[in-house]
Amino acid sequence: MIARFLPLIALFSRAVRDEVRGKFSPIIRATAALFLLLLVGVNQRSFEYQAAAGQGLLMMIAMVNFFGLTLVGLGSFCSAITEEKEEGTLALLRMTRLNPLAILLGKSTARFVGGLLFLAVQIPFTMLCVTLGGAARDQILRVYAVLGAYLFFLCNLGLFWSVICRRTSRAVSLTFFCGIVFYILPWFLAGPLFLRSFTGGPASPEFGLFEWVIAHLIRSNPLGDIANTIFNRGGGGFPFTSDSLPFHLGGGAVFFILSWVLFDRFCSNAGEAAPRKRKLTGGSAYGLRVPRPWRLAIAWKDFHFITGGKKGMGIRLILYSVVIGCICAWSNSNKFGNGNLDYGDIGGIIRWSALILFTAEFLSVSTRIFGVERKRQTLGSLYLLPTSPARIAWQKFLGCALSLLPLLVLWQIGAWMQDDWQYHHSGSGYGSYRGSTEYREELFLMRCSTIVQYLLIGTLTAYLSLKMQRAPLVTTFLIVGFCHFLSGIMFGVGSSSGEAWVIFQTFIMAVATIVLAIRIPGKIADCAAKE
Amino acid sequence: MEPVIDIRGLRHAYKTHIAVAGVTFTVNPQSIHGFVGPNGAGKTTTLKVLATLLKPQMGSVGVFGRDIVRDRTEVRRKIGYMPDHFSMYRQMTVFEYLDFFGAAYGLSQGQRDKIIGDVLALTDMAGRKNDFIQGLSRGMQQRVSLARVLVHDPDLLLLDEPASGLDPRARIELMEILQELKRLGKTIFISSHILSELAELCDSVTILDRGAVKYTGSMRGLISNNGTDDAYAFTLTAEHPQIVEALNSIPGVKSVQQSAPGEPRYSVTFDKEHLTPNMLLSAALTSGAQIVSFTEDVKHLNQAFMDLTEPGVRPE
């Protein structure tokens, strides 16, 4: 009997060994522990004055855990099967006595157990919140139950996409997209739906079901459930019943079963072994003919083969315009009381949609600018070109940056439309405020801070993609978030020194960006030599 | 004649592991130089230093009389390095790939069109220039890799185990391309861990083991280096025991061995100071043997390699 489980145990122990030997896991755990300790340190003074200090601390700990698990989980769970596909070892695993169920369990359980243990070890420490007051033991246990169930859901959702996709990056993107659909989209849909019910909108049975789904998704949101548990003492006091628990446990089980059912279809040996044929004509990432290389050949290569080139840019721009158009149309149909969307509203939608899309593309490009070269081991052939590594990095940056221009233009158009509308409709007070030195200084500072922040995140992600093969973006967010937090402690966020804090942060970020940018050429040389 | 490659006292270590410990050798122009050694001997490290990917920690490395550290950019224009792994932009077509590297080396569009046509013809890939690289077989990808190395017309080619993983036909075709390149005036520095693979191709050879040079010089010299003996092999149409007696009766013959019972192949070791291969051949014909081939025994090269290198795995 035990012999039947030996291959599964072997796979599980290999996964645990990999987890233990990896450099990333202990760093993440140490960062999280440090973060939690800092939370206590920061709130030490407020504990003396607040009547329910434990409540605030519990919420902070829950938030840190939620975002930490999301960031790390995306990188870790989504690579469970794709890492075997990328290394070409899935076929070897399938040749052993392991069946698909054993492979799925062996590959995902170790990561899930690791996350669960990470949560479990915190519980005794979090009980400090009971001593501080404002939080009961049941609430703490329920918060951890919600987080555990969320972890189970995330693990199986990531596993599902890991089975479906060939590449980890795609699995991460699709898991992230599902997260937006499950947790963020319902909030956007809920507002107009509830407004419609107040204004006597249609109440057909189909619409009722849709409303029910939206309402259920909102109730199942782990963050909402945690907040409800901590501040409203929801759930009737019993620690292991919660609105989000059935959704996450059930959803996790469904995704696991789907992964199992679809495993043979998407992870067959033949599929892995078969060469991926493509059509026999020249083309870029979008399958379209590309022009001859420019004088700056590396910029040409990255522009066409990493970001899709001019035609790819055009296709994306059309797609984005359609999305923005749909948002405008949808907003227009759900805008009550004020009639149709005005010029300023449309400008606002364009501005913020462009900013969100720009951020998503910017992050994607930052991860891929060197990550793709490193994965394909092509940095060596670039480094051997008769040019300096700094010029190589500069050309790569240029090639990638070009693809972001249309979104920046779109953002600027939106900003111009919104500002123009406000200027003409907000009276002379707004105009004189816009012309004031105070406004200009504020705007300048804000723009500098935002640009520097983007540059830092981009440079750090690009640098980390040269250092580590997995999760450079997640690590960037952890590092930047941690540094923001530290600087917040140093300058006391919310106090009168807000402007000084922004200037300090901007300065530090600018210095860090320059240091990283200087180090990138050296790192390219290192990576090229190691290939 | 100034050597193309001049390495003196090269040393390179990765933390505590010494990969190359005081390597010294030279390579003559317009020759094919084999760089042979067992796995972990330090071949790739030496090649990476020559390709300017690694800086030498000690010693000097000159390529075409230029120091690879001081004149790195000039050296890079004169060399073409092909690593032991496929590092290619697989989403490009063959032409786009070569065109990109041509442009990156600063060639004009006209120059690129001409040279890409030439290298595709040389590597017999002209008919596949619009194919995506990811759809090509391993042998074809190797040809594209070689074409990429040639696109800026370098004088020195550094090839790290170019034949590994190729089928016998692809290996032979690759060797033919290399011979052609030598005829075109290129100097080829080729690494391998199989000496016999390079025996017919190379003019000179360096054998490296555990980071140290065990032999450097001509291929003939390597065989001569192995004492005063030489070895040749007869392949017959059928087993012929009389050949053993006939050859053994000649003064100077050290041993005559049948490769395996029933196989019509016989190896003869002899003192080359007293005997010539012609004398052996005439004795064999006199014995009535029907000879299919009479060649220098490649096994002998392998034996020389085994004698020069140490057994076992290199300790850390």
PDB file of N, CA, C and O in Angstrom, chain A residues 60-94:
ATOM      1  N   MET A  60      -3.670  45.363  10.205  1.00  0.00           N
ATOM      2  CA  MET A  60      -2.398  45.555   9.488  1.00  0.00           C
ATOM      3  C   MET A  60      -1.750  44.211   9.168  1.00  0.00           C
ATOM      4  O   MET A  60      -1.276  43.980   8.062  1.00  0.00           O
ATOM      5  N   ILE A  61      -1.736  43.333  10.185  1.00  0.00           N
ATOM      6  CA  ILE A  61      -1.113  42.016   9.972  1.00  0.00           C
ATOM      7  C   ILE A  61      -1.858  41.266   8.869  1.00  0.00           C
ATOM      8  O   ILE A  61      -1.239  40.649   7.986  1.00  0.00           O
ATOM      9  N   ALA A  62      -3.182  41.332   8.918  1.00  0.00           N
ATOM     10  CA  ALA A  62      -3.982  40.636   7.895  1.00  0.00           C
ATOM     11  C   ALA A  62      -3.683  41.191   6.505  1.00  0.00           C
ATOM     12  O   ALA A  62      -3.553  40.432   5.542  1.00  0.00           O
ATOM     13  N   MET A  63      -3.551  42.517   6.415  1.00  0.00           N
ATOM     14  CA  MET A  63      -3.270  43.145   5.111  1.00  0.00           C
ATOM     15  C   MET A  63      -1.900  42.707   4.589  1.00  0.00           C
ATOM     16  O   MET A  63      -1.750  42.366   3.413  1.00  0.00           O
ATOM     17  N   VAL A  64      -0.902  42.743   5.488  1.00  0.00           N
ATOM     18  CA  VAL A  64       0.456  42.339   5.081  1.00  0.00           C
ATOM     19  C   VAL A  64       0.419  40.900   4.567  1.00  0.00           C
ATOM     20  O   VAL A  64       0.991  40.574   3.520  1.00  0.00           O
ATOM     21  N   ASN A  65      -0.274  40.038   5.305  1.00  0.00           N
ATOM     22  CA  ASN A  65      -0.362  38.636   4.898  1.00  0.00           C
ATOM     23  C   ASN A  65      -1.086  38.488   3.566  1.00  0.00           C
ATOM     24  O   ASN A  65      -0.643  37.731   2.694  1.00  0.00           O
ATOM     25  N   PHE A  66      -2.176  39.221   3.415  1.00  0.00           N
ATOM     26  CA  PHE A  66      -2.969  39.090   2.190  1.00  0.00           C
ATOM     27  C   PHE A  66      -2.138  39.490   0.964  1.00  0.00           C
ATOM     28  O   PHE A  66      -2.026  38.735  -0.001  1.00  0.00           O
ATOM     29  N   PHE A  67      -1.522  40.666   1.034  1.00  0.00           N
ATOM     30  CA  PHE A  67      -0.763  41.132  -0.136  1.00  0.00           C
ATOM     31  C   PHE A  67       0.519  40.312  -0.329  1.00  0.00           C
ATOM     32  O   PHE A  67       0.916  40.032  -1.456  1.00  0.00           O
ATOM     33  N   GLY A  68       1.132  39.933   0.790  1.00  0.00           N
ATOM     34  CA  GLY A  68       2.337  39.089   0.709  1.00  0.00           C
ATOM     35  C   GLY A  68       2.013  37.753   0.054  1.00  0.00           C
ATOM     36  O   GLY A  68       2.710  37.313  -0.871  1.00  0.00           O
ATOM     37  N   LEU A  69       0.931  37.126   0.505  1.00  0.00           N
ATOM     38  CA  LEU A  69       0.541  35.825  -0.063  1.00  0.00           C
ATOM     39  C   LEU A  69       0.183  35.971  -1.542  1.00  0.00           C
ATOM     40  O   LEU A  69       0.515  35.105  -2.350  1.00  0.00           O
ATOM     41  N   THR A  70      -0.489  37.069  -1.877  1.00  0.00           N
ATOM     42  CA  THR A  70      -0.875  37.273  -3.280  1.00  0.00           C
ATOM     43  C   THR A  70       0.361  37.409  -4.162  1.00  0.00           C
ATOM     44  O   THR A  70       0.486  36.723  -5.186  1.00  0.00           O
ATOM     45  N   LEU A  71       1.284  38.260  -3.734  1.00  0.00           N
ATOM     46  CA  LEU A  71       2.483  38.502  -4.553  1.00  0.00           C
ATOM     47  C   LEU A  71       3.337  37.241  -4.672  1.00  0.00           C
ATOM     48  O   LEU A  71       3.726  36.841  -5.765  1.00  0.00           O
ATOM     49  N   VAL A  72       3.613  36.617  -3.522  1.00  0.00           N
ATOM     50  CA  VAL A  72       4.488  35.439  -3.548  1.00  0.00           C
ATOM     51  C   VAL A  72       3.748  34.261  -4.185  1.00  0.00           C
ATOM     52  O   VAL A  72       4.333  33.503  -4.964  1.00  0.00           O
ATOM     53  N   GLY A  73       2.457  34.137  -3.860  1.00  0.00           N
ATOM     54  CA  GLY A  73       1.667  33.028  -4.397  1.00  0.00           C
ATOM     55  C   GLY A  73       1.597  33.056  -5.904  1.00  0.00           C
ATOM     56  O   GLY A  73       1.684  32.021  -6.564  1.00  0.00           O
ATOM     57  N   LEU A  74       1.471  34.250  -6.481  1.00  0.00           N
ATOM     58  CA  LEU A  74       1.398  34.361  -7.942  1.00  0.00           C
ATOM     59  C   LEU A  74       2.660  33.776  -8.594  1.00  0.00           C
ATOM     60  O   LEU A  74       2.571  33.049  -9.575  1.00  0.00           O
ATOM     61  N   GLY A  75       3.801  34.097  -7.993  1.00  0.00           N
ATOM     62  CA  GLY A  75       5.062  33.597  -8.540  1.00  0.00           C
ATOM     63  C   GLY A  75       5.255  32.118  -8.274  1.00  0.00           C
ATOM     64  O   GLY A  75       5.782  31.382  -9.106  1.00  0.00           O
ATOM     65  N   SER A  76       4.815  31.683  -7.104  1.00  0.00           N
ATOM     66  CA  SER A  76       5.122  30.316  -6.673  1.00  0.00           C
ATOM     67  C   SER A  76       4.116  29.294  -7.214  1.00  0.00           C
ATOM     68  O   SER A  76       4.506  28.297  -7.814  1.00  0.00           O
ATOM     69  N   PHE A  77       2.826  29.545  -7.042  1.00  0.00           N
ATOM     70  CA  PHE A  77       1.829  28.540  -7.426  1.00  0.00           C
ATOM     71  C   PHE A  77       1.702  28.413  -8.946  1.00  0.00           C
ATOM     72  O   PHE A  77       1.445  27.337  -9.461  1.00  0.00           O
ATOM     73  N   CYS A  78       1.886  29.538  -9.633  1.00  0.00           N
ATOM     74  CA  CYS A  78       1.701  29.513 -11.088  1.00  0.00           C
ATOM     75  C   CYS A  78       2.841  28.801 -11.816  1.00  0.00           C
ATOM     76  O   CYS A  78       2.753  28.557 -13.012  1.00  0.00           O
ATOM     77  N   SER A  79       3.931  28.518 -11.097  1.00  0.00           N
ATOM     78  CA  SER A  79       5.052  27.841 -11.761  1.00  0.00           C
ATOM     79  C   SER A  79       5.093  26.357 -11.438  1.00  0.00           C
ATOM     80  O   SER A  79       6.020  25.660 -11.856  1.00  0.00           O
ATOM     81  N   ALA A  80       4.079  25.861 -10.689  1.00  0.00           N
ATOM     82  CA  ALA A  80       4.122  24.464 -10.221  1.00  0.00           C
ATOM     83  C   ALA A  80       4.355  23.483 -11.374  1.00  0.00           C
ATOM     84  O   ALA A  80       5.249  22.641 -11.302  1.00  0.00           O
ATOM     85  N   ILE A  81       3.593  23.612 -12.437  1.00  0.00           N
ATOM     86  CA  ILE A  81       3.732  22.682 -13.564  1.00  0.00           C
ATOM     87  C   ILE A  81       4.527  23.316 -14.706  1.00  0.00           C
ATOM     88  O   ILE A  81       5.297  22.640 -15.381  1.00  0.00           O
ATOM     89  N   THR A  82       4.380  24.636 -14.886  1.00  0.00           N
ATOM     90  CA  THR A  82       5.088  25.276 -16.014  1.00  0.00           C
ATOM     91  C   THR A  82       6.604  25.164 -15.867  1.00  0.00           C
ATOM     92  O   THR A  82       7.305  25.092 -16.863  1.00  0.00           O
ATOM     93  N   GLU A  83       7.109  25.149 -14.612  1.00  0.00           N
ATOM     94  CA  GLU A  83       8.570  25.036 -14.462  1.00  0.00           C
ATOM     95  C   GLU A  83       9.062  23.701 -15.024  1.00  0.00           C
ATOM     96  O   GLU A  83      10.142  23.616 -15.600  1.00  0.00           O
ATOM     97  N   GLU A  84       8.251  22.651 -14.856  1.00  0.00           N
ATOM     98  CA  GLU A  84       8.623  21.343 -15.426  1.00  0.00           C
ATOM     99  C   GLU A  84       8.534  21.405 -16.947  1.00  0.00           C
ATOM    100  O   GLU A  84       9.358  20.825 -17.645  1.00  0.00           O
ATOM    101  N   LYS A  85       7.518  22.135 -17.457  1.00  0.00           N
ATOM    102  CA  LYS A  85       7.377  22.261 -18.911  1.00  0.00           C
ATOM    103  C   LYS A  85       8.553  23.035 -19.493  1.00  0.00           C
ATOM    104  O   LYS A  85       9.100  22.677 -20.525  1.00  0.00           O
ATOM    105  N   GLU A  86       8.918  24.122 -18.796  1.00  0.00           N
ATOM    106  CA  GLU A  86      10.011  24.968 -19.304  1.00  0.00           C
ATOM    107  C   GLU A  86      11.344  24.232 -19.286  1.00  0.00           C
ATOM    108  O   GLU A  86      12.188  24.433 -20.147  1.00  0.00           O
ATOM    109  N   GLU A  87      11.530  23.379 -18.274  1.00  0.00           N
ATOM    110  CA  GLU A  87      12.794  22.640 -18.187  1.00  0.00           C
ATOM    111  C   GLU A  87      12.743  21.332 -18.969  1.00  0.00           C
ATOM    112  O   GLU A  87      13.734  20.600 -19.028  1.00  0.00           O
ATOM    113  N   GLY A  88      11.594  21.025 -19.543  1.00  0.00           N
ATOM    114  CA  GLY A  88      11.445  19.806 -20.344  1.00  0.00           C
ATOM    115  C   GLY A  88      11.477  18.544 -19.514  1.00  0.00           C
ATOM    116  O   GLY A  88      11.854  17.466 -20.005  1.00  0.00           O
ATOM    117  N   THR A  89      11.112  18.629 -18.229  1.00  0.00           N
ATOM    118  CA  THR A  89      11.185  17.453 -17.353  1.00  0.00           C
ATOM    119  C   THR A  89       9.815  16.846 -17.077  1.00  0.00           C
ATOM    120  O   THR A  89       9.734  15.833 -16.385  1.00  0.00           O
ATOM    121  N   LEU A  90       8.765  17.457 -17.601  1.00  0.00           N
ATOM    122  CA  LEU A  90       7.427  16.917 -17.342  1.00  0.00           C
ATOM    123  C   LEU A  90       7.274  15.536 -17.980  1.00  0.00           C
ATOM    124  O   LEU A  90       6.694  14.632 -17.382  1.00  0.00           O
ATOM    125  N   ALA A  91       7.839  15.383 -19.176  1.00  0.00           N
ATOM    126  CA  ALA A  91       7.760  14.088 -19.861  1.00  0.00           C
ATOM    127  C   ALA A  91       8.460  13.008 -19.029  1.00  0.00           C
ATOM    128  O   ALA A  91       7.992  11.878 -18.946  1.00  0.00           O
ATOM    129  N   LEU A  92       9.578  13.382 -18.399  1.00  0.00           N
ATOM    130  CA  LEU A  92      10.307  12.416 -17.561  1.00  0.00           C
ATOM    131  C   LEU A  92       9.466  12.002 -16.363  1.00  0.00           C
ATOM    132  O   LEU A  92       9.438  10.839 -15.977  1.00  0.00           O
ATOM    133  N   LEU A  93       8.775  12.994 -15.766  1.00  0.00           N
ATOM    134  CA  LEU A  93       7.911  12.689 -14.623  1.00  0.00           C
ATOM    135  C   LEU A  93       6.792  11.746 -15.046  1.00  0.00           C
ATOM    136  O   LEU A  93       6.434  10.826 -14.311  1.00  0.00           O
ATOM    137  N   ARG A  94       6.259  11.982 -16.235  1.00  0.00           N
ATOM    138  CA  ARG A  94       5.122  11.183 -16.698  1.00  0.00           C
ATOM    139  C   ARG A  94       5.543   9.760 -17.047  1.00  0.00           C
ATOM    140  O   ARG A  94       4.716   8.861 -17.108  1.00  0.00           O
TER     141      ARG A  94
END
